[in-house]
Amino acid sequence: MANTDAIRLDQSVTRSEQDRYGFCHVATQLAQSVQAIGREGSAVIGIEGAWGSGKTSLLNLLRAELDEQKEDNTFVLSISPWLDGSGTSLVESLLIPVAGSIAAEEKNRLSPEERKILDKKKTVTRTARTLMEYTRATARNLAPLAQTAAMIPGVPDASNALSALSETNWLKEKEKTTADLRAEISQKIIEMDLSFIILLDDLDRLEPAQAVEVVRLVKSVADFPRFRYILCYDKAVLAQAIKKGLGVEDGELYLQKIVQISFGLPRPESFDLRREFLSGVVGLYETVNGQRPDEQFMDELNRVTDIYGAALKTPREVHLALNNLRFRYSGIRDYVYLPDLSFLQLIRTTNPGLYDWTEEYLTERAIVESGDGSVSNEEQKMLAQHLVECLSRFRSSEAQSATSLSHWVPGIMGYEVEHIKLFAQTGEEEKAMMTANRRLGSTAYWRYYFAFSAPQNVLQPEYFDELFRKSSNPEEHPALARELLDRINSNGVSSRTWFEHILSRLTPGLIKERNFEECAGLVQFFFDHADTVSARFRTRNIWFSLSETGINQVVKNLLKHMLFINDARTITLLEKLVAEGAAPFWTADFMRERLWEHGFVKNAVPPDSEALLSRDITECLRDRCAERMNQAELHQQLLLRQSILGYLYAWMDMSSPETVKQWVREVTSTDKGLVDLLLRLRSNVFSSARGAYRRLAPDQVSQFFDDWPEIEQRLRVILSGNALTPEQEELKSAVNNDH
């Protein structure tokens, strides 16, 4: 059995069982009307309809009905001059088949002896010869007579036919004008009681010169009695071709002089077109996936079809939209949601401008959402104006609504052009839903809908599946660490790294789908390697701040989900990581945030969001962290770091100010120690006038010393020398920056 969902060319209906739009009934009634004209009558009937409205399908069904209903001695001929690429003129395309029909009819009426003589001479009947000469004269074709004769059905040997004509010298003896020849042919048609119904299709595809030839054929050359012409065309297109070809002022008015009876092809009801489209999409889904779509799928597809399917005007548009879906879907079915792909192909067919706008907008949105770039207010305004223009081309108010569009294209808000806002933030849950369902609005999948490939600035969901798989297996934690640390490199789109992209994708929506072990492995990565992450980023940019990456929030989201799954296991793991994690400096910063959540830090105001941990658990973890920070082993690492200002604040909050001051006294017992410490207590400062620089701010560092004025006096003495070390020169610059 043939696959009904296979891609098909723009084929017309040829059999009644293929009819989906009620053309069979129309064809039956039309055939009766054509027959009612009578065999003796002549007429030119025009079947008018827009491109793709089904004119050829109707003509095919009409031909079948005419063949079914026709009277004796009536010949039905179909001609599609646009399809004839042989160079044969339109006159030849019509008159040669007519000649063949007349020749066959004349031959049938001869006696057996006369037919035998005709066959022996291998020639044609007299009327056929007359039509052949008339064709040659009126077709404006100077081809040899034998070539014309060869095209007449029933002539087995064109050269013999030409010889027979030459031997009798018939053409010389019977030199006649074309008018004489037409009159003779007309008389013979009446005498033989013949009738012809000529179906001329695709006239709206003709060049202007060819359109003029149609006019000439119907109006004069083949204006025979008992000829009923049925012409199929798009009225506006054919009228324009006639206007250009004949140089007349009004092509439609001229066409009215030729076509005595016109019939407007009824447009299929919008419901029928939508039903056909929906049926085709469902059939495609079942063929590709081997199962019926679920209820949610059908709800979404019905919504798409109801809103944007109403813009379908012709069966050809339905056919084009379905063919585009068939061409795309099977290869990318694992990366797209078919109702969303159907939305795109509907607007691509009925409103191409909106399709182009959607691709442009989603391209820009992907950059905005990933943090790789931004769109200026002026660009947003132009995009909004263009959107309103595109939407206005729809007829239904629902399709014209930007709110309707936002269901498929996220980030659109408002109605009127001056109120439409683009690139609005999308909630984390909605983002997660779009990615999980491979929706058009997903930053991970949107590009598949247009380009058969993934976005170049986004890692695919499969990557995160593999990341969590490694995270859940302790034996693969070293491989996980290598993978994540190696991602601290450019993504090729902006200065943002792939590591930062991974962090931005670790949203609560993505995390909530994971189990305890998958989340725990990632939490351990940060407690073990966040200090290394910081160091690697600083080699790229000395002004880098780890807080800019959002690591703390990602870890907080992971721990929230783990607490929800099993709070006891989570607390046990946290106690271990705080005490033993290989990234103690980041751990101190993370724990200080937890203290702020409960107001444990001096002058701290608890944030509005609820605390990650209870007050008791936070106090317990603070004590564990303080024990570690008080260890001599960690003290030895402090002066190896570039900046420790934030760490000393955290140490004071975890332990006590006296503990930190005691360590400072030990370090600053020598001038070199004082200079080294103060260099590490500088803070980064940014200003429009000076750019980025580092300064030593007394209000930030004085609390670590017993007597800051004494330290300042000591520092002035150290920096007043003539032969300063590079470190002293650097500190002198930082002190001057403060003034």
XYZ file of C-alpha atoms in Angstrom:
739
model
C 0.000 0.000 0.000
C 1.358 3.439 -0.917
C 2.447 5.749 1.873
C -0.097 8.560 1.945
C 2.295 10.695 3.963
C 5.099 10.561 1.406
C 6.161 13.837 -0.164
C 4.242 14.412 -3.382
C 4.642 16.963 -6.129
C 1.838 19.466 -6.579
C -0.376 16.842 -8.189
C -3.992 17.483 -9.020
C -6.928 15.205 -8.348
C -7.547 12.750 -11.181
C -10.090 10.377 -9.629
C -13.229 11.000 -7.646
C -11.937 9.035 -4.649
C -9.089 11.546 -4.307
C -11.483 14.477 -3.988
C -11.397 16.044 -0.501
C -13.060 19.361 -1.188
C -16.369 18.468 -2.885
C -15.182 19.108 -6.453
C -16.901 15.945 -7.743
C -20.340 17.438 -7.205
C -19.238 20.727 -8.813
C -17.829 18.821 -11.809
C -21.087 16.883 -12.258
C -23.170 20.041 -12.290
C -20.723 21.810 -14.600
C -20.770 18.934 -17.067
C -24.562 19.108 -17.194
C -24.405 22.854 -17.843
C -21.887 22.375 -20.647
C -24.042 19.677 -22.229
C -27.085 21.919 -21.911
C -25.515 24.373 -24.375
C -26.207 21.737 -27.015
C -24.081 20.137 -29.691
C -25.048 22.783 -32.224
C -24.020 25.638 -29.975
C -20.597 27.235 -29.524
C -19.308 28.946 -26.423
C -16.205 29.943 -24.496
C -16.582 29.125 -20.805
C -14.118 30.401 -18.241
C -13.423 28.582 -14.976
C -11.768 31.217 -12.824
C -9.855 30.690 -9.622
C -6.694 31.723 -7.818
C -3.487 29.743 -8.171
C -3.686 26.595 -6.130
C -7.452 26.744 -5.712
C -7.930 23.403 -7.495
C -8.773 24.422 -11.075
C -6.837 21.543 -12.629
C -8.393 19.067 -10.209
C -11.850 20.332 -11.141
C -10.982 20.179 -14.831
C -9.814 16.566 -14.490
C -13.038 15.590 -12.768
C -15.041 17.596 -15.326
C -13.321 15.728 -18.153
C -14.315 12.426 -16.566
C -17.926 13.617 -16.236
C -18.013 14.879 -19.826
C -16.693 11.543 -21.059
C -19.405 9.880 -19.013
C -22.240 12.122 -20.224
C -21.178 13.008 -23.768
C -23.327 12.429 -26.814
C -22.307 10.495 -29.911
C -19.837 12.166 -32.288
C -18.640 14.517 -29.538
C -14.914 14.622 -28.891
C -13.456 15.915 -25.612
C -9.862 17.153 -25.906
C -7.633 18.368 -23.078
C -4.781 20.797 -23.809
C -2.224 22.220 -21.384
C -0.066 24.542 -23.488
C 2.082 25.482 -20.485
C 3.206 21.845 -20.156
C 4.165 21.487 -23.823
C 7.908 22.003 -24.020
C 8.306 20.647 -27.561
C 8.069 23.986 -29.300
C 4.693 23.049 -30.755
C 2.476 26.105 -31.094
C -0.858 26.319 -29.333
C -2.635 26.176 -32.708
C -0.877 22.937 -33.531
C -1.578 21.567 -30.034
C -5.301 21.980 -30.712
C -5.831 21.520 -34.456
C -3.654 18.461 -34.964
C -5.657 16.365 -32.428
C -8.841 17.759 -34.046
C -7.506 16.670 -37.439
C -6.800 13.225 -36.064
C -10.328 12.930 -34.648
C -11.904 14.042 -37.935
C -9.623 11.740 -39.959
C -10.594 8.765 -37.795
C -14.297 9.619 -38.055
C -14.131 10.105 -41.847
C -12.293 6.851 -42.267
C -14.897 5.000 -40.187
C -17.602 6.284 -42.551
C -15.836 5.061 -45.702
C -16.737 1.794 -47.328
C -14.348 -1.101 -46.818
C -13.015 -0.637 -50.360
C -12.376 3.101 -49.796
C -10.601 2.407 -46.506
C -8.458 -0.185 -48.246
C -7.402 2.315 -50.925
C -6.657 4.949 -48.240
C -4.526 2.496 -46.262
C -2.669 1.463 -49.390
C -1.764 5.031 -50.213
C -0.827 5.645 -46.570
C -2.397 9.050 -46.642
C -5.135 10.912 -44.771
C -8.663 11.916 -45.624
C -9.469 15.093 -47.491
C -10.761 17.033 -44.466
C -7.701 16.001 -42.468
C -5.504 17.302 -45.303
C -7.403 20.544 -45.280
C -6.968 20.877 -41.523
C -3.261 20.086 -41.890
C -2.794 22.905 -44.393
C -4.913 25.248 -42.252
C -2.810 24.363 -39.216
C 0.396 25.028 -41.130
C -0.903 28.367 -42.330
C -2.349 29.632 -39.069
C 0.299 28.302 -36.687
C 2.837 30.676 -38.258
C 5.063 27.681 -38.558
C 7.292 27.310 -41.593
C 8.210 23.716 -40.790
C 8.203 21.243 -43.694
C 4.812 19.846 -44.523
C 5.992 16.325 -43.713
C 6.747 17.409 -40.145
C 3.229 18.713 -39.729
C 1.731 15.613 -41.280
C 3.746 13.377 -38.959
C 1.945 14.837 -35.951
C -1.490 13.783 -37.193
C -2.673 10.570 -35.487
C -3.151 7.657 -37.861
C -0.437 8.645 -40.369
C 2.195 5.892 -40.210
C 4.609 7.378 -42.795
C 4.828 11.145 -43.057
C 7.054 11.097 -46.112
C 4.566 8.914 -48.027
C 1.733 11.183 -46.946
C 3.633 14.138 -48.303
C 4.409 12.223 -51.506
C 0.771 11.423 -51.966
C -0.096 15.075 -51.602
C 2.621 16.041 -54.031
C 1.604 13.415 -56.584
C -1.944 14.660 -56.737
C -0.627 18.219 -56.651
C -3.581 18.861 -54.380
C -2.036 21.826 -52.640
C -1.201 23.612 -55.895
C -4.563 22.976 -57.422
C -6.453 23.998 -54.328
C -4.658 27.146 -53.247
C -7.062 28.787 -50.852
C -7.052 31.528 -48.265
C -7.153 30.612 -44.570
C -10.706 31.947 -44.478
C -11.664 29.547 -47.275
C -10.021 26.681 -45.453
C -11.794 27.531 -42.163
C -15.146 27.751 -43.930
C -14.571 24.389 -45.584
C -13.610 22.795 -42.242
C -16.642 24.338 -40.525
C -18.963 23.040 -43.204
C -17.489 19.553 -42.966
C -17.926 19.490 -39.153
C -21.609 20.309 -39.572
C -22.081 17.813 -42.403
C -20.488 15.057 -40.341
C -22.543 16.111 -37.290
C -19.398 16.362 -35.118
C -18.978 18.292 -31.894
C -15.871 19.206 -29.874
C -15.368 20.183 -26.230
C -11.901 21.676 -25.727
C -10.453 21.928 -22.230
C -7.603 24.464 -22.008
C -5.785 24.452 -18.653
C -3.016 26.481 -17.013
C -3.598 29.610 -19.074
C -2.460 31.733 -16.125
C 1.028 30.242 -16.471
C 1.559 31.523 -20.000
C 3.928 34.229 -21.112
C 2.194 37.342 -22.519
C 2.952 36.227 -26.091
C 1.441 32.822 -25.401
C -1.617 34.416 -23.799
C -2.108 36.431 -27.021
C -1.899 33.165 -28.960
C -4.726 31.735 -26.836
C -6.839 34.776 -27.629
C -6.092 34.432 -31.329
C -6.891 30.724 -31.291
C -10.230 30.993 -29.521
C -11.352 34.233 -31.129
C -10.477 33.577 -34.771
C -8.288 30.634 -35.759
C -10.413 27.860 -34.213
C -13.699 29.692 -34.089
C -15.510 26.705 -35.552
C -19.154 25.806 -35.060
C -19.942 23.148 -32.491
C -16.799 23.981 -30.538
C -17.244 24.531 -26.806
C -14.131 25.855 -25.087
C -13.568 25.534 -21.353
C -10.668 27.737 -20.234
C -9.086 27.486 -16.770
C -7.212 30.500 -15.433
C -6.571 32.989 -12.683
C -8.491 35.986 -13.970
C -6.123 38.657 -12.661
C -3.003 36.886 -13.921
C -4.348 36.118 -17.398
C -5.805 39.619 -17.749
C -2.414 41.114 -16.915
C -0.712 38.871 -19.492
C -3.250 39.915 -22.155
C -2.797 43.566 -21.228
C 0.952 43.273 -21.621
C 0.866 41.026 -24.703
C -1.727 43.012 -26.648
C -0.942 46.415 -25.242
C -4.579 46.998 -24.274
C -5.569 49.270 -21.419
C -7.851 46.823 -19.576
C -6.984 43.129 -19.802
C -10.059 42.037 -17.838
C -12.409 43.950 -20.116
C -10.763 42.402 -23.169
C -11.076 38.951 -21.600
C -14.829 39.526 -21.197
C -15.123 39.877 -24.990
C -13.755 36.377 -25.425
C -15.312 34.480 -22.509
C -19.101 34.457 -22.816
C -19.740 32.425 -19.653
C -17.599 32.574 -16.527
C -17.719 30.354 -13.475
C -15.868 31.282 -10.311
C -14.323 28.240 -8.685
C -15.775 28.051 -5.169
C -13.131 28.415 -2.523
C -13.068 25.408 -0.192
C -14.436 26.271 3.203
C -11.804 27.248 5.742
C -12.939 24.368 7.925
C -12.217 21.889 5.122
C -8.713 23.273 4.596
C -7.943 23.190 8.311
C -9.359 19.679 8.622
C -7.176 18.517 5.745
C -4.074 20.098 7.269
C -4.734 18.659 10.718
C -5.426 15.215 9.277
C -2.166 15.372 7.318
C -0.114 16.315 10.393
C -1.627 13.515 12.481
C -0.967 11.038 9.661
C 2.644 12.233 9.456
C 3.123 11.783 13.203
C 1.698 8.260 13.126
C 3.812 7.268 10.114
C 7.080 8.575 11.575
C 6.525 7.530 15.202
C 4.435 4.393 14.778
C 1.831 5.476 17.329
C -1.058 7.862 17.790
C -0.381 11.292 19.318
C -1.440 11.901 22.911
C -4.109 14.296 24.142
C -1.719 17.166 24.863
C -0.290 16.887 21.357
C -3.768 17.071 19.851
C -4.713 20.041 22.033
C -1.645 21.947 20.845
C -2.146 20.958 17.203
C -5.818 21.986 17.314
C -4.806 25.323 18.801
C -2.259 25.925 16.034
C -4.696 24.901 13.309
C -7.603 26.936 14.662
C -5.600 30.161 14.931
C -3.230 30.064 11.966
C -4.882 27.417 9.787
C -7.710 29.912 9.213
C -5.296 31.810 6.934
C -5.149 28.890 4.473
C -6.899 29.919 1.262
C -6.330 27.123 -1.246
C -5.736 23.360 -1.343
C -2.302 24.093 -2.768
C -1.347 25.983 0.392
C -2.399 22.981 2.470
C -0.354 20.760 0.183
C 2.726 23.022 0.411
C 2.576 23.239 4.206
C 2.231 19.465 4.585
C 5.019 18.769 2.091
C 7.340 21.077 4.017
C 6.495 19.201 7.193
C 7.066 15.825 5.545
C 10.428 17.008 4.232
C 11.620 18.196 7.651
C 10.022 16.165 10.395
C 11.352 12.630 10.003
C 14.991 13.770 10.151
C 14.615 16.030 13.199
C 11.744 14.386 15.082
C 13.929 13.867 18.171
C 14.667 17.587 18.379
C 11.345 19.282 17.604
C 7.725 19.289 18.752
C 5.534 18.653 15.718
C 2.718 21.095 16.647
C 5.327 23.875 16.906
C 6.868 22.834 13.590
C 3.339 22.870 12.137
C 2.894 26.432 13.417
C 6.053 27.498 11.606
C 5.122 25.857 8.313
C 1.620 27.335 8.447
C 2.911 30.885 8.796
C 5.681 30.177 6.270
C 2.971 29.306 3.746
C 0.372 31.935 4.599
C 2.470 34.797 6.024
C 6.137 34.452 4.958
C 7.049 37.790 6.500
C 6.063 36.563 9.953
C 8.078 33.382 9.442
C 11.176 35.448 8.621
C 10.497 37.724 11.586
C 10.200 34.727 13.927
C 13.550 33.330 12.822
C 15.234 36.726 13.223
C 13.695 37.298 16.651
C 14.579 33.847 17.986
C 18.139 34.282 16.725
C 18.482 37.524 18.684
C 16.685 36.075 21.700
C 19.114 33.151 21.867
C 21.994 35.619 22.224
C 20.144 37.607 24.885
C 19.090 34.524 26.873
C 22.577 33.032 26.826
C 24.147 36.302 27.971
C 26.319 36.475 24.863
C 24.871 39.800 23.734
C 22.042 42.301 23.910
C 19.589 44.098 21.620
C 19.396 47.877 21.702
C 16.160 49.727 22.394
C 16.124 51.030 18.832
C 16.502 47.519 17.406
C 13.729 46.273 19.681
C 11.457 49.079 18.513
C 12.073 48.237 14.851
C 11.434 44.544 15.510
C 8.175 45.390 17.280
C 6.986 47.591 14.400
C 7.822 44.870 11.886
C 5.936 42.334 13.991
C 2.789 44.467 14.002
C 3.014 44.823 10.206
C 3.307 41.061 9.766
C 0.446 40.273 12.130
C -1.837 42.767 10.383
C -1.759 40.573 7.257
C -3.887 37.963 9.001
C -7.664 38.284 8.749
C -8.681 36.836 12.103
C -8.247 38.957 15.214
C -6.829 36.017 17.144
C -4.042 35.472 14.607
C -3.350 39.224 14.620
C -2.773 39.153 18.375
C 0.792 39.287 19.663
C -0.492 37.497 22.756
C -1.490 34.504 20.621
C 1.950 34.472 19.025
C 3.680 34.540 22.413
C 2.406 31.023 23.085
C 4.913 29.793 20.497
C 7.422 32.644 20.483
C 8.307 33.587 24.092
C 9.253 36.994 25.425
C 6.503 38.963 23.623
C 4.249 41.176 25.724
C 1.566 43.764 24.908
C -0.938 44.522 22.148
C -0.543 47.884 20.380
C 2.789 48.581 18.657
C 3.720 51.254 21.199
C 3.020 48.803 24.012
C 4.620 45.656 22.600
C 7.704 44.598 24.510
C 10.156 42.023 23.219
C 12.763 39.861 24.948
C 10.823 39.776 28.219
C 12.298 37.428 30.802
C 10.858 33.913 30.846
C 10.352 32.093 34.143
C 12.679 29.237 35.024
C 9.850 26.701 35.110
C 8.645 27.760 31.669
C 12.191 27.541 30.294
C 12.575 24.057 31.730
C 9.231 23.000 30.244
C 10.145 24.308 26.798
C 13.466 22.472 26.835
C 11.991 19.253 28.198
C 9.339 19.254 25.440
C 11.714 20.471 22.691
C 9.511 23.487 22.029
C 10.251 26.224 19.519
C 10.930 28.641 22.387
C 13.675 26.470 23.893
C 17.137 28.021 23.584
C 18.497 24.484 23.230
C 16.265 23.393 20.354
C 14.938 26.445 18.476
C 17.534 26.315 15.692
C 16.581 22.758 14.665
C 13.242 24.181 13.471
C 15.006 26.343 10.901
C 18.392 24.804 10.136
C 18.326 21.065 10.959
C 21.117 21.734 13.477
C 21.646 22.784 17.076
C 22.369 26.381 18.164
C 26.100 27.010 18.090
C 26.204 28.898 21.396
C 24.217 26.349 23.413
C 25.085 22.898 24.757
C 22.412 20.335 24.065
C 20.343 18.553 26.745
C 22.185 15.332 25.971
C 25.361 16.985 27.231
C 23.768 17.635 30.614
C 22.433 14.092 30.764
C 26.015 12.873 30.415
C 27.251 15.438 32.945
C 24.804 14.238 35.593
C 25.587 10.620 34.763
C 29.261 11.205 35.569
C 28.266 13.171 38.634
C 26.314 10.219 40.049
C 29.323 7.863 39.821
C 32.214 8.646 42.253
C 34.637 6.740 40.018
C 33.965 9.244 37.249
C 34.344 12.364 39.383
C 37.919 12.978 38.105
C 36.598 12.862 34.533
C 33.762 15.204 35.532
C 36.261 17.672 36.995
C 38.428 17.596 33.869
C 35.395 18.137 31.663
C 34.098 21.131 33.622
C 37.491 22.790 34.174
C 38.357 22.389 30.497
C 35.139 24.265 29.680
C 36.692 27.461 31.024
C 37.336 28.527 27.454
C 35.634 30.793 24.934
C 32.401 29.645 23.341
C 33.354 31.452 20.149
C 30.383 33.789 20.320
C 31.325 36.199 23.096
C 33.795 36.582 25.939
C 31.610 34.290 28.022
C 33.002 30.793 28.537
C 31.317 27.430 28.078
C 31.720 26.921 31.849
C 29.560 29.985 32.481
C 27.072 28.679 29.948
C 26.854 25.381 31.842
C 26.209 27.259 35.087
C 23.436 29.298 33.456
C 21.748 26.078 32.311
C 21.812 24.463 35.758
C 18.455 25.999 36.631
C 16.016 24.780 39.287
C 13.846 23.400 36.490
C 16.683 21.229 35.193
C 17.883 20.254 38.657
C 14.504 19.086 39.942
C 14.495 16.251 37.387
C 17.700 14.760 38.901
C 18.225 12.307 41.745
C 20.238 12.802 44.925
C 23.488 11.235 43.684
C 23.499 13.283 40.469
C 23.183 16.527 42.430
C 25.609 15.486 45.178
C 28.399 14.817 42.682
C 28.115 18.320 41.274
C 28.024 19.888 44.754
C 31.210 18.022 45.618
C 32.838 19.324 42.425
C 32.324 22.912 43.553
C 33.502 22.287 47.133
C 36.629 20.629 45.694
C 37.407 22.762 42.633
C 35.837 26.220 42.960
C 39.217 27.690 44.002
C 40.777 26.220 40.855
C 37.917 27.666 38.820
C 38.660 31.079 40.299
C 42.371 30.794 39.540
C 41.762 29.800 35.925
C 39.380 32.671 35.367
C 41.915 35.102 36.853
C 44.490 33.999 34.303
C 41.986 35.138 31.654
C 41.069 38.348 33.462
C 42.836 39.664 36.577
C 39.728 41.668 37.469
C 37.542 38.591 37.541
C 35.175 37.985 40.477
C 33.860 34.477 41.068
C 30.528 35.894 42.210
C 29.863 36.960 38.613
C 29.528 33.331 37.518
C 26.617 32.515 39.842
C 28.327 29.427 41.289
C 26.928 30.062 44.763
C 23.356 30.175 43.483
C 23.818 26.962 41.475
C 25.146 25.148 44.560
C 22.276 26.551 46.611
C 19.748 25.242 44.060
C 21.396 21.809 44.063
C 21.350 21.633 47.847
C 17.713 22.732 48.014
C 16.716 19.832 45.805
C 18.870 17.418 47.788
C 17.320 18.612 51.065
C 13.901 17.994 49.563
C 14.888 14.431 48.638
C 16.749 13.570 51.849
C 17.655 16.306 54.315
C 19.662 14.060 56.673
C 21.977 12.806 53.903
C 22.403 16.346 52.647
C 23.471 17.729 56.044
C 25.912 14.844 56.553
C 27.475 15.504 53.168
C 27.710 19.245 53.857
C 29.494 18.680 57.174
C 32.068 16.536 55.383
C 32.571 18.971 52.494
C 32.898 22.038 54.740
C 35.560 20.256 56.799
C 37.433 18.466 53.995
C 36.602 20.084 50.637
C 39.629 21.004 48.523
C 38.356 24.552 47.860
C 38.461 26.139 51.325
C 38.522 29.731 50.132
C 35.333 29.427 48.107
C 33.813 27.377 50.949
C 34.405 30.288 53.310
C 32.581 32.638 50.957
C 29.681 30.212 50.536
C 29.338 29.712 54.282
C 29.426 33.467 54.915
C 26.335 33.749 52.704
C 24.599 31.228 54.962
C 25.466 33.356 58.005
C 24.002 36.421 56.332
C 20.744 34.517 55.794
C 20.292 34.347 59.576
C 21.787 37.723 60.472
C 24.844 36.207 62.201
C 27.181 38.694 60.539
C 27.638 42.131 62.121
C 25.254 44.701 60.553
C 23.842 41.969 58.288
C 20.243 42.247 57.114
C 18.749 38.845 56.274
C 17.600 38.662 52.622
C 13.951 38.332 51.691
C 14.411 34.795 50.366
C 14.199 32.002 52.880
C 17.405 30.571 54.267
C 18.856 27.450 52.715
C 19.517 25.837 56.109
C 18.001 26.085 59.560
C 19.635 28.336 62.133
C 20.916 25.390 64.175
C 22.427 23.622 61.166
C 24.022 26.862 59.996
C 25.640 27.375 63.416
C 26.940 23.811 63.399
C 28.468 24.207 59.922
C 29.930 27.577 60.936
C 31.778 25.930 63.787
C 33.113 23.208 61.466
C 34.277 25.841 59.025
C 35.922 27.888 61.811
C 37.871 24.838 62.996
C 39.302 24.414 59.545
C 40.075 28.094 59.022
C 41.994 28.159 62.303
C 44.362 25.413 61.143
C 47.978 26.447 60.573
C 48.093 24.512 57.304
C 45.485 26.838 55.796
C 47.210 29.952 57.230
C 50.322 29.107 55.221
C 48.334 29.281 51.994
C 46.898 32.743 52.573
C 49.883 34.814 51.432
C 50.093 32.667 48.291
C 46.763 34.052 47.117
C 46.297 37.251 45.173
C 43.409 38.611 47.240
C 42.261 37.605 50.739
C 40.171 40.582 51.828
C 36.870 38.703 51.542
C 38.373 35.619 53.150
C 39.503 37.551 56.247
C 36.001 38.948 56.631
C 34.584 35.403 56.449
C 37.205 34.160 58.934
C 36.229 36.845 61.411
C 32.542 35.898 61.039
C 33.240 32.175 61.404
C 35.711 32.403 64.252
C 36.381 35.736 65.998
C 38.049 39.103 65.287
C 40.799 38.307 67.818
C 41.758 35.097 65.998
C 42.220 37.007 62.732
C 44.105 39.866 64.431
C 46.476 37.385 66.039
C 47.362 35.944 62.634
C 47.786 39.478 61.236
C 50.167 40.390 64.088
C 52.295 37.368 63.289
C 52.410 38.113 59.571
C 53.166 41.854 59.978
C 55.970 41.401 62.449
C 58.341 42.235 59.582
C 58.111 45.062 57.036
C 58.059 42.557 54.181
C 55.195 40.699 55.818
C 53.228 43.938 56.214
C 53.752 44.898 52.573
C 52.782 41.401 51.361
C 49.606 41.375 53.461
C 48.485 44.882 52.490
C 48.980 44.064 48.799
C 46.517 41.178 49.297
C 44.020 43.391 51.081
C 43.547 45.702 48.103
C 40.118 45.884 46.475
C 39.199 46.276 42.824
C 37.758 49.635 41.866
C 36.123 50.704 38.612
C 35.451 54.270 37.511
C 34.484 55.871 34.218
C 37.452 58.219 34.441
C 40.229 55.777 35.329
C 38.834 52.412 34.381
C 39.831 49.455 36.572
C 42.473 49.792 39.266
C 43.318 48.466 42.739
C 43.305 50.502 45.932
C 43.978 50.012 49.616
C 40.937 51.309 51.509
C 41.595 51.976 55.223
C 37.918 51.660 56.095
C 37.974 48.114 54.738
C 41.234 46.859 56.274
C 41.665 48.773 59.538
C 39.537 46.352 61.561
C 42.125 43.582 61.067
C 44.768 45.562 62.988
C 45.084 46.477 66.664
C 46.184 50.062 65.909
C 45.642 51.196 62.333
C 47.142 54.725 62.781
C 50.350 53.073 63.930
C 50.292 50.839 60.842
C 49.793 53.895 58.608
C 52.791 55.655 60.193
C 54.893 52.542 59.782
C 53.807 52.254 56.176
C 54.799 55.866 55.414
C 58.276 55.179 56.686
C 58.591 52.005 54.604
C 57.419 53.737 51.421
C 59.499 56.887 51.888
C 62.758 55.218 50.945
C 64.524 55.899 47.651
C 65.151 52.293 46.643
C 61.754 50.609 46.905
C 61.193 46.995 45.922
C 58.660 46.268 43.154
C 56.190 45.136 45.823
C 56.639 48.375 47.779
C 56.191 50.437 44.600
C 52.996 48.535 43.876
C 51.699 49.145 47.407
C 52.649 52.826 47.222
C 50.531 53.133 44.097
C 47.603 51.434 45.853
C 47.902 53.809 48.823
C 47.995 56.832 46.519
C 44.918 55.524 44.707
C 43.059 55.874 47.973
C 43.674 59.624 48.114
